[in-house]
């Protein structure tokens, strides 16, 4: 401890801990700038925190900072302020928001390792299992797995969230030891590379003679030497050995031979400097030569006119209208002015095609950030962004925190997508809204692009808070696809069904095969069937950890929970009544794939499926989409991965297998999201003017108003259905007229959760002008991952509380009182501001 009288500087450090304000620590060294990462003690742990400012304190004793991890701040000032605003709006701690902004390789912390002592190895496990079964289970695992074991690993293997009490008891008994170490902070990965030796570079005459000799004796070494010579004179950086060997079609022994002769030398390079720019199947045309339509040019001109001011634009363009080209021109202008750019996309699956198109234009200055990258790749990218090597970052919602400096334009593509909202862990932010916060801080334009804007964005444009830029026509004179509604009830009655596919849809698919055109079939549910039902008693197997039926996966002969990941072998008999009469209920993408293969048997059609079950392997998204773009796949079946972003001219038919799937959910956004999905997936067809598109929508409720309209030919937000939807939302105080907030209590003991929810309900004012409140109640999924749930729903009135400040103050006050007086350790309280509709 350091005394306050020592006149040592104090700093506020934000830590990734719920409900924690920045804590004060002392540091005797050089001045620490805000945004620098430090290691600090907290109880018996060591955590990575972020300095957020100098502190004045009257405390007599303050603990010192253990170690400073940065020379320069990892978090730029704008991102630091952005995380503070995120914490304030979404009711999380500043440290939690900063933790979301930092990649995991940048946040080392203390790790506790447990190991058996000699006494522990000889302990009587049988006797202990009767009196203390949890201690016995922990000790037994350590006996079976000799050597130090991480506490986090043991908790996972033992299926519990905490083993603290068991560890404390076993250490006190002398049966185990507990050692604390600090995780190694990852640095840039070093790779072995090769370059022309200094001796060869400085003696041109000897080098010419060497070339003549190698041409006769070792032509591959001559080829390699020539490449290194040109690389040296062009002042290009050395290439990693394996990359260079693969590029020239030689083995690494050829490189070693040149090094042995003194003609080349080994060096080390950072992995971040080795990215190569290639042209892929997705970049079939030079988009720099495209002539913009009048609508596109007007949009670019208007964005350019606001290039140094914060303005939010809604780029409201039909599918295939060329929104991406508008993005490219806005980014090009921004980069030419010496600023940087940020582009958010809703799905990792969309990044390969977009990334390749932008790399073709902007080269190695384009960087990609997403969770499917390895930790080392993400760390390398972070370093390239900080160094200024990367000036355009593309990625999903987390990329909004990229450490770019001097951002000149921010783009949110498909801004309506629910995947921009993070549901867990905290902060539960919306990437689109945080992008707008960042645009305000950066004083730059923000472009929200969509063919189907969210009703919130649409209302903001109508109220002139956002400026609407309209692209009403498709680019290249292509026409929007025709729409045909298929009545599944009539098809079933007349026997015109091939499993899940109507005869009309099958005929249309065969016609496309004859024309060498491609089909996309869309169903937003993976697996084979929703559940296995017993015909005798009606029982459906449920997940033991969640209150949901297990989904049947026929290919793997398994039942799986899509919430917690639990899996078990498929049943052959009902576990309730013993009946063997089990049938599949509902439809998933596996079942559609089976039906397509049967319907197109003998045609030679190549059929593939794209969902999270088939896309687990690294690089699977890119590989499959490149095959589709290269005419190697005729029918692609998928979930919402195939519903947006794909621009493949060969696709002329879209089949929506079951359009009603999301329409009747307990979700106030059900109609809006169904319309969005139908329009987005329909927009994948007919992108080539020479090949018109067709959309076939299969539905069991063709009389629904949503299907009575030309969903694609007419903009869905000019339809009577969604006009009525807005009127209903206003009456019921749903977004965009109110903020939808969910306060959730969860825990392993249902009685504790119920009690906590009722206490919190009493602490929240029942009547207040800023909100309408409901609950506590049990959500549709009462138990999730072994935790019972209760929720309180709040509709925050934007008319009486425009910024939401009154609502947040009331919530914060109630939570402080709850934690100070009534909190139960096993019950977790989460607050989700602007929650997604499904609860």
PDB file of C-alpha atoms in Angstrom, residues 413-547:
ATOM      1  CA  UNK A 413     -24.871  -1.970 -44.306  1.00  0.00           C
ATOM      2  CA  UNK A 414     -28.272  -3.689 -43.906  1.00  0.00           C
ATOM      3  CA  UNK A 415     -28.865  -1.486 -40.868  1.00  0.00           C
ATOM      4  CA  UNK A 416     -32.173  -3.210 -40.051  1.00  0.00           C
ATOM      5  CA  UNK A 417     -30.580  -6.554 -39.158  1.00  0.00           C
ATOM      6  CA  UNK A 418     -31.219  -7.818 -35.585  1.00  0.00           C
ATOM      7  CA  UNK A 419     -27.693  -9.289 -35.500  1.00  0.00           C
ATOM      8  CA  UNK A 420     -26.356  -5.771 -34.843  1.00  0.00           C
ATOM      9  CA  UNK A 421     -27.813  -6.130 -31.326  1.00  0.00           C
ATOM     10  CA  UNK A 422     -25.646  -7.894 -28.753  1.00  0.00           C
ATOM     11  CA  UNK A 423     -27.805  -9.898 -26.350  1.00  0.00           C
ATOM     12  CA  UNK A 424     -25.070 -11.219 -24.067  1.00  0.00           C
ATOM     13  CA  UNK A 425     -22.713 -10.438 -22.408  1.00  0.00           C
ATOM     14  CA  UNK A 426     -22.813  -6.819 -21.284  1.00  0.00           C
ATOM     15  CA  UNK A 427     -22.781  -4.248 -22.827  1.00  0.00           C
ATOM     16  CA  UNK A 428     -25.980  -5.208 -24.678  1.00  0.00           C
ATOM     17  CA  UNK A 429     -25.437  -2.616 -27.377  1.00  0.00           C
ATOM     18  CA  UNK A 430     -26.791  -2.102 -30.878  1.00  0.00           C
ATOM     19  CA  UNK A 431     -23.911  -1.720 -33.337  1.00  0.00           C
ATOM     20  CA  UNK A 432     -25.953   0.581 -35.578  1.00  0.00           C
ATOM     21  CA  UNK A 433     -26.754   2.987 -32.755  1.00  0.00           C
ATOM     22  CA  UNK A 434     -23.196   2.938 -31.410  1.00  0.00           C
ATOM     23  CA  UNK A 435     -21.969   3.702 -34.955  1.00  0.00           C
ATOM     24  CA  UNK A 436     -24.153   6.818 -34.884  1.00  0.00           C
ATOM     25  CA  UNK A 437     -22.660   7.744 -31.477  1.00  0.00           C
ATOM     26  CA  UNK A 438     -19.173   7.369 -32.979  1.00  0.00           C
ATOM     27  CA  UNK A 439     -20.099   9.441 -36.028  1.00  0.00           C
ATOM     28  CA  UNK A 440     -21.160  12.247 -33.696  1.00  0.00           C
ATOM     29  CA  UNK A 441     -17.811  12.080 -31.898  1.00  0.00           C
ATOM     30  CA  UNK A 442     -15.804  11.845 -35.136  1.00  0.00           C
ATOM     31  CA  UNK A 443     -17.855  14.679 -36.730  1.00  0.00           C
ATOM     32  CA  UNK A 444     -18.365  12.637 -39.875  1.00  0.00           C
ATOM     33  CA  UNK A 445     -21.297  11.350 -41.944  1.00  0.00           C
ATOM     34  CA  UNK A 446     -22.917   8.018 -41.075  1.00  0.00           C
ATOM     35  CA  UNK A 447     -24.624   6.057 -43.872  1.00  0.00           C
ATOM     36  CA  UNK A 448     -27.337   3.567 -42.917  1.00  0.00           C
ATOM     37  CA  UNK A 449     -28.028   1.378 -45.948  1.00  0.00           C
ATOM     38  CA  UNK A 450     -30.977  -0.961 -46.471  1.00  0.00           C
ATOM     39  CA  UNK A 451     -33.667  -1.998 -48.905  1.00  0.00           C
ATOM     40  CA  UNK A 452     -35.878  -2.617 -45.863  1.00  0.00           C
ATOM     41  CA  UNK A 453     -35.041  -0.022 -43.186  1.00  0.00           C
ATOM     42  CA  UNK A 454     -35.991  -0.732 -39.597  1.00  0.00           C
ATOM     43  CA  UNK A 455     -39.125   1.094 -38.515  1.00  0.00           C
ATOM     44  CA  UNK A 456     -36.974   3.100 -36.085  1.00  0.00           C
ATOM     45  CA  UNK A 457     -34.729   4.346 -38.898  1.00  0.00           C
ATOM     46  CA  UNK A 458     -37.679   4.875 -41.206  1.00  0.00           C
ATOM     47  CA  UNK A 459     -39.425   7.032 -38.579  1.00  0.00           C
ATOM     48  CA  UNK A 460     -36.240   9.056 -37.969  1.00  0.00           C
ATOM     49  CA  UNK A 461     -36.023   9.785 -41.694  1.00  0.00           C
ATOM     50  CA  UNK A 462     -39.700  10.765 -41.807  1.00  0.00           C
ATOM     51  CA  UNK A 463     -39.099  13.165 -38.895  1.00  0.00           C
ATOM     52  CA  UNK A 464     -36.030  14.607 -40.746  1.00  0.00           C
ATOM     53  CA  UNK A 465     -33.589  13.562 -38.026  1.00  0.00           C
ATOM     54  CA  UNK A 466     -31.943  11.483 -40.767  1.00  0.00           C
ATOM     55  CA  UNK A 467     -31.632  12.509 -44.405  1.00  0.00           C
ATOM     56  CA  UNK A 468     -33.133  10.000 -46.847  1.00  0.00           C
ATOM     57  CA  UNK A 469     -31.281   9.209 -50.099  1.00  0.00           C
ATOM     58  CA  UNK A 470     -33.398   7.059 -52.426  1.00  0.00           C
ATOM     59  CA  UNK A 471     -32.226   4.505 -55.014  1.00  0.00           C
ATOM     60  CA  UNK A 472     -35.543   3.447 -56.521  1.00  0.00           C
ATOM     61  CA  UNK A 473     -34.208   1.417 -59.478  1.00  0.00           C
ATOM     62  CA  UNK A 474     -31.863  -1.507 -59.892  1.00  0.00           C
ATOM     63  CA  UNK A 475     -28.465  -0.889 -61.432  1.00  0.00           C
ATOM     64  CA  UNK A 476     -27.577  -2.070 -64.973  1.00  0.00           C
ATOM     65  CA  UNK A 477     -31.227  -1.855 -66.076  1.00  0.00           C
ATOM     66  CA  UNK A 478     -32.022  -5.077 -64.237  1.00  0.00           C
ATOM     67  CA  UNK A 479     -35.661  -5.558 -63.240  1.00  0.00           C
ATOM     68  CA  UNK A 480     -36.931  -6.594 -59.823  1.00  0.00           C
ATOM     69  CA  UNK A 481     -38.025 -10.243 -59.848  1.00  0.00           C
ATOM     70  CA  UNK A 482     -41.626 -11.300 -60.348  1.00  0.00           C
ATOM     71  CA  UNK A 483     -43.386 -12.693 -57.261  1.00  0.00           C
ATOM     72  CA  UNK A 484     -45.600 -15.765 -57.209  1.00  0.00           C
ATOM     73  CA  UNK A 485     -47.514 -16.895 -54.094  1.00  0.00           C
ATOM     74  CA  UNK A 486     -47.935 -20.678 -53.701  1.00  0.00           C
ATOM     75  CA  UNK A 487     -50.890 -21.804 -51.566  1.00  0.00           C
ATOM     76  CA  UNK A 488     -49.548 -24.799 -49.624  1.00  0.00           C
ATOM     77  CA  UNK A 489     -53.029 -25.797 -48.452  1.00  0.00           C
ATOM     78  CA  UNK A 490     -54.243 -26.307 -52.016  1.00  0.00           C
ATOM     79  CA  UNK A 491     -51.015 -28.054 -53.031  1.00  0.00           C
ATOM     80  CA  UNK A 492     -51.315 -30.521 -50.149  1.00  0.00           C
ATOM     81  CA  UNK A 493     -54.973 -31.273 -50.830  1.00  0.00           C
ATOM     82  CA  UNK A 494     -54.308 -31.908 -54.519  1.00  0.00           C
ATOM     83  CA  UNK A 495     -51.231 -34.070 -53.788  1.00  0.00           C
ATOM     84  CA  UNK A 496     -48.914 -31.687 -55.604  1.00  0.00           C
ATOM     85  CA  UNK A 497     -46.158 -31.757 -52.999  1.00  0.00           C
ATOM     86  CA  UNK A 498     -42.659 -33.243 -52.990  1.00  0.00           C
ATOM     87  CA  UNK A 499     -42.175 -33.309 -49.232  1.00  0.00           C
ATOM     88  CA  UNK A 500     -41.736 -29.659 -48.280  1.00  0.00           C
ATOM     89  CA  UNK A 501     -41.632 -28.463 -51.906  1.00  0.00           C
ATOM     90  CA  UNK A 502     -44.631 -27.711 -54.102  1.00  0.00           C
ATOM     91  CA  UNK A 503     -44.759 -29.159 -57.620  1.00  0.00           C
ATOM     92  CA  UNK A 504     -44.656 -25.588 -58.968  1.00  0.00           C
ATOM     93  CA  UNK A 505     -41.384 -24.873 -57.173  1.00  0.00           C
ATOM     94  CA  UNK A 506     -39.827 -28.157 -58.329  1.00  0.00           C
ATOM     95  CA  UNK A 507     -40.789 -27.433 -61.954  1.00  0.00           C
ATOM     96  CA  UNK A 508     -39.264 -23.957 -61.704  1.00  0.00           C
ATOM     97  CA  UNK A 509     -36.022 -25.433 -60.301  1.00  0.00           C
ATOM     98  CA  UNK A 510     -35.776 -27.950 -63.147  1.00  0.00           C
ATOM     99  CA  UNK A 511     -36.291 -25.171 -65.694  1.00  0.00           C
ATOM    100  CA  UNK A 512     -33.353 -23.261 -64.158  1.00  0.00           C
ATOM    101  CA  UNK A 513     -31.178 -26.377 -64.382  1.00  0.00           C
ATOM    102  CA  UNK A 514     -31.953 -26.636 -68.101  1.00  0.00           C
ATOM    103  CA  UNK A 515     -30.895 -22.988 -68.527  1.00  0.00           C
ATOM    104  CA  UNK A 516     -27.715 -23.422 -66.423  1.00  0.00           C
ATOM    105  CA  UNK A 517     -29.088 -20.937 -63.883  1.00  0.00           C
ATOM    106  CA  UNK A 518     -28.999 -21.187 -60.094  1.00  0.00           C
ATOM    107  CA  UNK A 519     -31.615 -21.440 -57.346  1.00  0.00           C
ATOM    108  CA  UNK A 520     -31.595 -20.362 -53.699  1.00  0.00           C
ATOM    109  CA  UNK A 521     -34.037 -22.017 -51.286  1.00  0.00           C
ATOM    110  CA  UNK A 522     -34.596 -20.173 -48.027  1.00  0.00           C
ATOM    111  CA  UNK A 523     -35.823 -21.547 -44.696  1.00  0.00           C
ATOM    112  CA  UNK A 524     -34.852 -19.815 -41.481  1.00  0.00           C
ATOM    113  CA  UNK A 525     -34.551 -22.954 -39.351  1.00  0.00           C
ATOM    114  CA  UNK A 526     -31.674 -25.425 -39.328  1.00  0.00           C
ATOM    115  CA  UNK A 527     -31.837 -29.112 -38.452  1.00  0.00           C
ATOM    116  CA  UNK A 528     -34.219 -31.685 -39.901  1.00  0.00           C
ATOM    117  CA  UNK A 529     -37.337 -31.112 -37.796  1.00  0.00           C
ATOM    118  CA  UNK A 530     -38.413 -28.893 -34.903  1.00  0.00           C
ATOM    119  CA  UNK A 531     -38.923 -31.930 -32.677  1.00  0.00           C
ATOM    120  CA  UNK A 532     -39.582 -35.679 -32.484  1.00  0.00           C
ATOM    121  CA  UNK A 533     -43.202 -36.198 -31.390  1.00  0.00           C
ATOM    122  CA  UNK A 534     -44.707 -39.381 -29.987  1.00  0.00           C
ATOM    123  CA  UNK A 535     -47.918 -40.175 -31.919  1.00  0.00           C
ATOM    124  CA  UNK A 536     -49.377 -42.034 -28.933  1.00  0.00           C
ATOM    125  CA  UNK A 537     -48.865 -39.614 -26.021  1.00  0.00           C
ATOM    126  CA  UNK A 538     -47.697 -36.424 -27.757  1.00  0.00           C
ATOM    127  CA  UNK A 539     -44.459 -36.185 -25.753  1.00  0.00           C
ATOM    128  CA  UNK A 540     -41.488 -34.332 -27.331  1.00  0.00           C
ATOM    129  CA  UNK A 541     -38.000 -34.666 -25.780  1.00  0.00           C
ATOM    130  CA  UNK A 542     -36.881 -31.443 -24.110  1.00  0.00           C
ATOM    131  CA  UNK A 543     -33.452 -30.044 -23.341  1.00  0.00           C
ATOM    132  CA  UNK A 544     -32.471 -30.881 -19.739  1.00  0.00           C
ATOM    133  CA  UNK A 545     -30.993 -27.377 -19.392  1.00  0.00           C
ATOM    134  CA  UNK A 546     -33.554 -25.208 -21.248  1.00  0.00           C
ATOM    135  CA  UNK A 547     -37.350 -25.132 -21.505  1.00  0.00           C
TER     136      UNK A 547
END
